[in-house]
Amino acid sequence: MPRTAKARTGKLRVWGGIDLGGTKIEAVVVDARGEVLGQARHPTPGKGGPGEVVREMYGTLEEAAISAGLATPRLSGIGVGAPGSVDANHGTLAHATNVVADWEKPYPLAADLGDLVKGRVVLGNDVQVAVAAEYRLGAGRPYRSVLGVWWGTGVGGGLVLDGTPWRGRGGAGEIGHMVVKPDGALCGCGRRGCLEAYAGRASMERKARKEVHRGRRTQLFDIMRDKGRPRLSSGVWMTALQKKDGLAIALIDRAIEMLGAAIASAINLLDVEAVILGGGLGTRLGPEYAGRIAESMYPHLFIPERAPLIHVAELGDLSGAIGAALLAEPRM
């Protein structure tokens, strides 16, 4: 692979992409066709502030570049897909509490990472860039309008409407903060009744811990320790479901019910052709659970006979990192 990568990079037409998540940092190096030349994954630091996260992002990108036979200074640009409130113009990230619990204030992520990589860094919303990658290279290719729902640590969304990514004033697509139950469960955003409060992996973990404290039995935390994970990762949930753990089944069932209601509401408003399901849980649980979400959505659709298809993200776990890299491409 190193010789192939260098052969394609005579004019440095390669870009780095980083997908910053609540449990993992995924980095890729891609060429002009979106082909992945190198990749790496590190756990998101569980301790420390934004600065520690940026250093880990740099280390992950450096490893991906090495696997492609490159050094980070040879990359034409670096894109970052991040959860929270992204200010692309100023290169700052705020309200990233799914990454660091107290990450509320704007932090100059692009500038800090740019100093380390000695290059240009561009920021975008994590799900929006992932949906853009799926639209261009993956499951969204046959369609003009799609809704992306990224089911992971939180629940994010992204929109492409009539061929154009739709960001509104910067906050469009936040399906995780659609209210599915007024005055319902407390969400990590501080509000109540959001979809994310029921379907986000972090919220489900908090609920699971409360249930254990009340005396309910579950294998979830035993599996977590056996796998050496600090949190209930997507793999932990999948293993617990395979073992038919009662609490895991109950919490996933509740998440699917709320996902169906929220997605149907979005479809009633936007009437897109397809839904792309991504994120750690979305891609790990796969087509079976995409089908269950479609069934849960069906009773809430205003035009059920024209229900959109739900596809699992074709680019899998790499969609966010690939989309971030495409974000760094120069605009013609």
CSV table of C-alpha atoms in Angstrom, one decimal:
chain,number,residue,atom,x,y,z
A,1,MET,CA,0.0,0.0,0.0
A,2,PRO,CA,2.7,2.6,0.7
A,3,ARG,CA,4.0,2.5,-2.9
A,4,THR,CA,0.4,2.8,-4.2
A,5,ALA,CA,-0.3,5.7,-2.0
A,6,LYS,CA,2.8,7.6,-3.0
A,7,ALA,CA,2.1,7.0,-6.7
A,8,ARG,CA,-1.2,8.7,-6.3
A,9,THR,CA,0.1,11.6,-4.3
A,10,GLY,CA,2.6,13.3,-6.6
A,11,LYS,CA,0.7,16.6,-6.2
A,12,LEU,CA,-0.4,15.8,-2.7
A,13,ARG,CA,-4.0,15.0,-3.8
A,14,VAL,CA,-4.7,13.1,-0.5
A,15,TRP,CA,-6.7,14.3,2.5
A,16,GLY,CA,-7.0,13.3,6.1
A,17,GLY,CA,-10.3,12.8,7.8
A,18,ILE,CA,-11.1,12.4,11.5
A,19,ASP,CA,-14.4,11.3,13.0
A,20,LEU,CA,-14.5,12.4,16.6
A,21,GLY,CA,-16.9,10.3,18.6
A,22,GLY,CA,-17.8,9.8,22.2
A,23,THR,CA,-16.0,6.4,22.5
A,24,LYS,CA,-13.7,6.4,19.5
A,25,ILE,CA,-11.6,8.5,17.2
A,26,GLU,CA,-11.4,7.2,13.6
A,27,ALA,CA,-9.0,8.6,11.1
A,28,VAL,CA,-8.5,7.9,7.4
A,29,VAL,CA,-6.4,9.1,4.5
A,30,VAL,CA,-8.2,9.2,1.2
A,31,ASP,CA,-7.4,10.0,-2.4
A,32,ALA,CA,-9.4,12.1,-4.9
A,33,ARG,CA,-11.8,9.2,-5.6
A,34,GLY,CA,-12.6,8.8,-1.9
A,35,GLU,CA,-10.6,5.5,-1.7
A,36,VAL,CA,-9.2,4.8,1.7
A,37,LEU,CA,-5.4,4.6,1.6
A,38,GLY,CA,-4.8,4.3,5.4
A,39,GLN,CA,-6.8,4.2,8.6
A,40,ALA,CA,-6.5,4.1,12.3
A,41,ARG,CA,-8.8,4.0,15.4
A,42,HIS,CA,-8.0,5.1,19.0
A,43,PRO,CA,-10.3,5.3,22.0
A,44,THR,CA,-11.5,8.8,22.9
A,45,PRO,CA,-9.8,9.8,26.1
A,46,GLY,CA,-12.0,9.3,29.1
A,47,LYS,CA,-10.1,11.8,31.1
A,48,GLY,CA,-8.7,15.3,30.4
A,49,GLY,CA,-10.1,18.2,28.6
A,50,PRO,CA,-10.4,19.2,24.9
A,51,GLY,CA,-6.6,19.6,24.6
A,52,GLU,CA,-6.1,15.9,25.5
A,53,VAL,CA,-8.7,15.0,22.9
A,54,VAL,CA,-6.9,17.0,20.2
A,55,ARG,CA,-3.6,15.3,21.0
A,56,GLU,CA,-5.3,11.9,20.6
A,57,MET,CA,-6.9,13.0,17.3
A,58,TYR,CA,-3.4,14.0,16.0
A,59,GLY,CA,-1.9,10.6,17.1
A,60,THR,CA,-4.7,8.7,15.4
A,61,LEU,CA,-4.3,10.7,12.2
A,62,GLU,CA,-0.5,10.2,12.3
A,63,GLU,CA,-1.0,6.5,12.5
A,64,ALA,CA,-3.4,6.5,9.6
A,65,ALA,CA,-0.9,8.5,7.5
A,66,ILE,CA,1.9,6.1,8.4
A,67,SER,CA,-0.3,3.2,7.3
A,68,ALA,CA,-0.7,5.0,3.9
A,69,GLY,CA,3.0,5.4,3.6
A,70,LEU,CA,2.9,9.2,4.3
A,71,ALA,CA,3.6,11.7,6.9
A,72,THR,CA,0.9,14.1,8.1
A,73,PRO,CA,2.6,17.2,6.6
A,74,ARG,CA,2.2,15.7,3.1
A,75,LEU,CA,-1.6,15.8,3.4
A,76,SER,CA,-3.4,18.4,1.3
A,77,GLY,CA,-5.8,19.2,4.1
A,78,ILE,CA,-7.5,17.6,7.1
A,79,GLY,CA,-11.2,17.6,7.8
A,80,VAL,CA,-12.8,16.8,11.2
A,81,GLY,CA,-16.4,15.7,11.8
A,82,ALA,CA,-17.4,16.5,15.4
A,83,PRO,CA,-20.5,16.3,17.5
A,84,GLY,CA,-21.9,19.4,19.2
A,85,SER,CA,-22.0,22.9,18.0
A,86,VAL,CA,-19.5,23.5,15.1
A,87,ASP,CA,-18.5,27.0,14.0
A,88,ALA,CA,-16.8,26.2,10.7
A,89,ASN,CA,-15.9,29.8,10.1
A,90,HIS,CA,-14.0,30.2,13.4
A,91,GLY,CA,-12.9,26.6,13.7
A,92,THR,CA,-14.4,26.1,17.1
A,93,LEU,CA,-16.4,23.3,18.7
A,94,ALA,CA,-18.8,23.8,21.6
A,95,HIS,CA,-21.4,21.8,23.5
A,96,ALA,CA,-19.5,18.6,22.8
A,97,THR,CA,-20.6,16.9,26.1
A,98,ASN,CA,-20.8,13.5,24.4
A,99,VAL,CA,-17.0,13.7,24.1
A,100,VAL,CA,-16.0,15.5,27.3
A,101,ALA,CA,-18.6,16.0,30.0
A,102,ASP,CA,-17.8,19.7,30.6
A,103,TRP,CA,-17.0,20.6,27.0
A,104,GLU,CA,-19.6,23.5,26.8
A,105,LYS,CA,-17.6,26.6,25.7
A,106,PRO,CA,-16.2,27.1,22.2
A,107,TYR,CA,-12.7,25.5,21.9
A,108,PRO,CA,-10.4,26.3,19.0
A,109,LEU,CA,-10.1,22.8,17.8
A,110,ALA,CA,-9.1,23.6,14.2
A,111,ALA,CA,-6.3,25.9,15.3
A,112,ASP,CA,-4.9,23.5,17.9
A,113,LEU,CA,-5.0,20.5,15.6
A,114,GLY,CA,-3.6,22.6,12.7
A,115,ASP,CA,-0.6,23.6,14.8
A,116,LEU,CA,0.1,19.9,15.4
A,117,VAL,CA,-0.3,18.7,11.8
A,118,LYS,CA,1.2,21.9,10.4
A,119,GLY,CA,-1.6,22.3,7.9
A,120,ARG,CA,-5.1,23.4,7.1
A,121,VAL,CA,-8.0,21.9,9.2
A,122,VAL,CA,-11.7,22.2,8.4
A,123,LEU,CA,-14.5,21.4,10.8
A,124,GLY,CA,-17.9,20.1,10.1
A,125,ASN,CA,-20.8,18.4,12.0
A,126,ASP,CA,-20.0,14.7,12.3
A,127,VAL,CA,-23.3,13.4,11.0
A,128,GLN,CA,-23.6,15.9,8.2
A,129,VAL,CA,-20.3,15.0,6.8
A,130,ALA,CA,-21.0,11.2,7.2
A,131,VAL,CA,-24.3,11.6,5.4
A,132,ALA,CA,-22.6,13.6,2.6
A,133,ALA,CA,-20.1,10.7,2.2
A,134,GLU,CA,-22.9,8.2,2.0
A,135,TYR,CA,-24.8,10.4,-0.5
A,136,ARG,CA,-21.7,10.6,-2.8
A,137,LEU,CA,-20.1,7.2,-2.3
A,138,GLY,CA,-22.5,4.9,-0.4
A,139,ALA,CA,-26.1,4.1,0.3
A,140,GLY,CA,-27.5,7.5,-0.8
A,141,ARG,CA,-26.2,7.3,-4.4
A,142,PRO,CA,-29.6,6.4,-6.0
A,143,TYR,CA,-31.5,9.2,-4.4
A,144,ARG,CA,-31.9,13.0,-4.6
A,145,SER,CA,-33.1,13.5,-1.0
A,146,VAL,CA,-32.1,11.5,2.1
A,147,LEU,CA,-32.3,11.8,5.8
A,148,GLY,CA,-29.3,10.3,7.7
A,149,VAL,CA,-29.8,9.1,11.3
A,150,TRP,CA,-26.7,8.3,13.2
A,151,TRP,CA,-27.4,6.1,16.2
A,152,GLY,CA,-24.5,5.9,18.5
A,153,THR,CA,-23.3,7.7,21.7
A,154,GLY,CA,-26.0,10.3,20.8
A,155,VAL,CA,-28.5,10.4,17.9
A,156,GLY,CA,-27.4,12.8,15.2
A,157,GLY,CA,-29.0,13.6,11.8
A,158,GLY,CA,-28.1,15.0,8.5
A,159,LEU,CA,-30.0,16.0,5.4
A,160,VAL,CA,-29.5,16.2,1.6
A,161,LEU,CA,-32.5,17.8,-0.1
A,162,ASP,CA,-32.8,17.7,-3.9
A,163,GLY,CA,-29.0,17.1,-4.2
A,164,THR,CA,-27.9,19.8,-1.8
A,165,PRO,CA,-26.7,19.3,1.8
A,166,TRP,CA,-29.1,21.2,4.0
A,167,ARG,CA,-27.6,22.8,7.1
A,168,GLY,CA,-30.1,25.5,7.8
A,169,ARG,CA,-28.4,28.2,9.9
A,170,GLY,CA,-26.0,25.5,11.1
A,171,GLY,CA,-28.2,23.3,13.3
A,172,ALA,CA,-30.4,21.5,10.7
A,173,GLY,CA,-30.8,17.7,11.1
A,174,GLU,CA,-30.6,17.5,14.9
A,175,ILE,CA,-33.2,14.7,15.0
A,176,GLY,CA,-31.7,13.5,18.3
A,177,HIS,CA,-33.2,16.7,20.0
A,178,MET,CA,-36.7,16.3,18.5
A,179,VAL,CA,-39.1,15.9,21.5
A,180,VAL,CA,-40.7,12.5,21.4
A,181,LYS,CA,-42.2,12.7,24.9
A,182,PRO,CA,-43.0,16.1,26.5
A,183,ASP,CA,-41.5,16.5,29.9
A,184,GLY,CA,-39.9,13.1,29.5
A,185,ALA,CA,-36.5,11.7,30.3
A,186,LEU,CA,-33.7,14.1,30.9
A,187,CYS,CA,-31.4,14.5,27.9
A,188,GLY,CA,-27.6,15.2,28.1
A,189,CYS,CA,-28.4,18.6,26.5
A,190,GLY,CA,-30.3,19.6,29.7
A,191,ARG,CA,-33.8,19.4,28.1
A,192,ARG,CA,-36.4,16.7,28.6
A,193,GLY,CA,-38.1,14.3,26.3
A,194,CYS,CA,-35.5,14.3,23.4
A,195,LEU,CA,-35.1,11.3,21.2
A,196,GLU,CA,-31.4,11.1,22.4
A,197,ALA,CA,-32.6,10.7,26.0
A,198,TYR,CA,-34.1,7.4,25.0
A,199,ALA,CA,-32.0,6.1,22.1
A,200,GLY,CA,-28.5,7.6,22.6
A,201,ARG,CA,-26.0,5.0,23.9
A,202,ALA,CA,-24.8,7.4,26.7
A,203,SER,CA,-28.4,7.9,27.9
A,204,MET,CA,-29.1,4.2,27.7
A,205,GLU,CA,-26.0,3.5,29.8
A,206,ARG,CA,-27.2,6.0,32.4
A,207,LYS,CA,-30.6,4.3,32.5
A,208,ALA,CA,-29.0,0.8,32.8
A,209,ARG,CA,-26.8,1.9,35.7
A,210,LYS,CA,-29.9,3.3,37.5
A,211,GLU,CA,-31.7,0.0,37.0
A,212,VAL,CA,-28.8,-2.0,38.4
A,213,HIS,CA,-28.7,0.4,41.4
A,214,ARG,CA,-32.4,-0.5,41.9
A,215,GLY,CA,-31.5,-4.2,41.9
A,216,ARG,CA,-32.2,-5.3,38.3
A,217,ARG,CA,-29.9,-8.0,37.0
A,218,THR,CA,-28.0,-7.6,33.7
A,219,GLN,CA,-24.9,-8.9,31.9
A,220,LEU,CA,-24.2,-5.6,30.3
A,221,PHE,CA,-21.5,-4.4,32.7
A,222,ASP,CA,-19.9,-7.9,33.0
A,223,ILE,CA,-19.6,-7.9,29.2
A,224,MET,CA,-18.2,-4.4,29.3
A,225,ARG,CA,-15.5,-5.5,31.8
A,226,ASP,CA,-14.7,-8.7,29.8
A,227,LYS,CA,-14.2,-6.7,26.7
A,228,GLY,CA,-12.0,-4.2,28.5
A,229,ARG,CA,-14.3,-1.3,27.6
A,230,PRO,CA,-14.7,1.8,29.8
A,231,ARG,CA,-18.3,2.3,28.6
A,232,LEU,CA,-21.2,0.3,27.1
A,233,SER,CA,-19.9,0.3,23.5
A,234,SER,CA,-22.0,-0.8,20.5
A,235,GLY,CA,-20.2,-4.2,20.7
A,236,VAL,CA,-21.2,-4.6,24.3
A,237,TRP,CA,-24.9,-3.9,23.5
A,238,MET,CA,-24.8,-6.3,20.6
A,239,THR,CA,-23.3,-9.1,22.7
A,240,ALA,CA,-25.9,-8.5,25.4
A,241,LEU,CA,-28.7,-8.8,22.8
A,242,GLN,CA,-27.2,-12.0,21.5
A,243,LYS,CA,-27.2,-13.3,25.1
A,244,LYS,CA,-30.8,-12.3,25.3
A,245,ASP,CA,-30.1,-10.0,28.3
A,246,GLY,CA,-33.5,-8.7,29.5
A,247,LEU,CA,-32.4,-5.2,30.4
A,248,ALA,CA,-30.5,-4.7,27.1
A,249,ILE,CA,-33.6,-5.9,25.1
A,250,ALA,CA,-35.9,-3.6,27.0
A,251,LEU,CA,-33.7,-0.5,26.5
A,252,ILE,CA,-33.1,-1.3,22.8
A,253,ASP,CA,-36.8,-1.9,22.3
A,254,ARG,CA,-37.6,1.5,23.9
A,255,ALA,CA,-34.9,3.2,21.7
A,256,ILE,CA,-36.5,1.6,18.5
A,257,GLU,CA,-39.9,2.8,19.5
A,258,MET,CA,-38.7,6.4,19.9
A,259,LEU,CA,-36.6,6.3,16.8
A,260,GLY,CA,-39.6,5.2,14.8
A,261,ALA,CA,-41.7,8.0,16.1
A,262,ALA,CA,-39.0,10.7,15.5
A,263,ILE,CA,-38.0,9.5,12.0
A,264,ALA,CA,-41.7,9.2,10.9
A,265,SER,CA,-42.2,12.8,12.1
A,266,ALA,CA,-39.3,14.0,10.0
A,267,ILE,CA,-40.6,12.1,7.0
A,268,ASN,CA,-44.0,13.7,7.4
A,269,LEU,CA,-42.3,17.1,7.3
A,270,LEU,CA,-39.7,16.5,4.6
A,271,ASP,CA,-41.0,13.5,2.5
A,272,VAL,CA,-37.4,12.3,1.6
A,273,GLU,CA,-36.9,9.2,-0.5
A,274,ALA,CA,-34.7,7.2,1.8
A,275,VAL,CA,-33.3,7.1,5.3
A,276,ILE,CA,-29.7,6.0,5.9
A,277,LEU,CA,-29.0,4.5,9.3
A,278,GLY,CA,-25.4,4.9,10.6
A,279,GLY,CA,-23.5,5.4,13.8
A,280,GLY,CA,-22.0,2.7,16.1
A,281,LEU,CA,-25.3,1.1,17.0
A,282,GLY,CA,-26.9,1.6,13.6
A,283,THR,CA,-24.1,-0.1,11.7
A,284,ARG,CA,-23.3,-2.8,14.3
A,285,LEU,CA,-26.9,-3.9,14.7
A,286,GLY,CA,-27.4,-3.8,11.0
A,287,PRO,CA,-30.3,-4.6,8.6
A,288,GLU,CA,-32.4,-6.6,11.1
A,289,TYR,CA,-32.7,-3.5,13.4
A,290,ALA,CA,-33.2,-1.2,10.5
A,291,GLY,CA,-36.2,-3.3,9.6
A,292,ARG,CA,-37.5,-3.0,13.1
A,293,ILE,CA,-37.1,0.8,13.1
A,294,ALA,CA,-39.1,0.8,9.8
A,295,GLU,CA,-41.9,-1.2,11.4
A,296,SER,CA,-41.9,1.2,14.4
A,297,MET,CA,-42.0,4.2,12.1
A,298,TYR,CA,-44.9,2.9,9.9
A,299,PRO,CA,-47.9,3.6,12.2
A,300,HIS,CA,-46.8,7.3,12.5
A,301,LEU,CA,-46.5,8.0,8.8
A,302,PHE,CA,-49.1,10.3,7.2
A,303,ILE,CA,-48.6,8.5,3.9
A,304,PRO,CA,-47.7,4.9,4.9
A,305,GLU,CA,-48.0,3.5,1.4
A,306,ARG,CA,-45.1,5.7,0.4
A,307,ALA,CA,-42.8,4.9,3.3
A,308,PRO,CA,-39.1,5.6,2.5
A,309,LEU,CA,-36.6,2.8,2.4
A,310,ILE,CA,-34.2,2.5,5.3
A,311,HIS,CA,-30.6,1.5,4.4
A,312,VAL,CA,-27.7,0.8,6.7
A,313,ALA,CA,-24.7,3.0,5.8
A,314,GLU,CA,-22.6,1.3,3.2
A,315,LEU,CA,-19.4,2.9,4.3
A,316,GLY,CA,-19.9,1.6,7.8
A,317,ASP,CA,-17.9,2.9,10.6
A,318,LEU,CA,-15.7,4.9,8.2
A,319,SER,CA,-18.5,7.1,6.7
A,320,GLY,CA,-17.8,9.9,9.2
A,321,ALA,CA,-14.0,9.9,8.7
A,322,ILE,CA,-14.4,9.7,4.9
A,323,GLY,CA,-16.9,12.5,4.9
A,324,ALA,CA,-14.6,14.6,7.0
A,325,ALA,CA,-11.8,14.0,4.5
A,326,LEU,CA,-14.0,15.0,1.6
A,327,LEU,CA,-14.8,18.2,3.6
A,328,ALA,CA,-11.2,19.2,3.2
A,329,GLU,CA,-11.2,18.9,-0.6
A,330,PRO,CA,-10.8,22.3,-2.4
A,331,ARG,CA,-14.1,23.5,-3.8
A,332,MET,CA,-14.0,24.0,-7.6
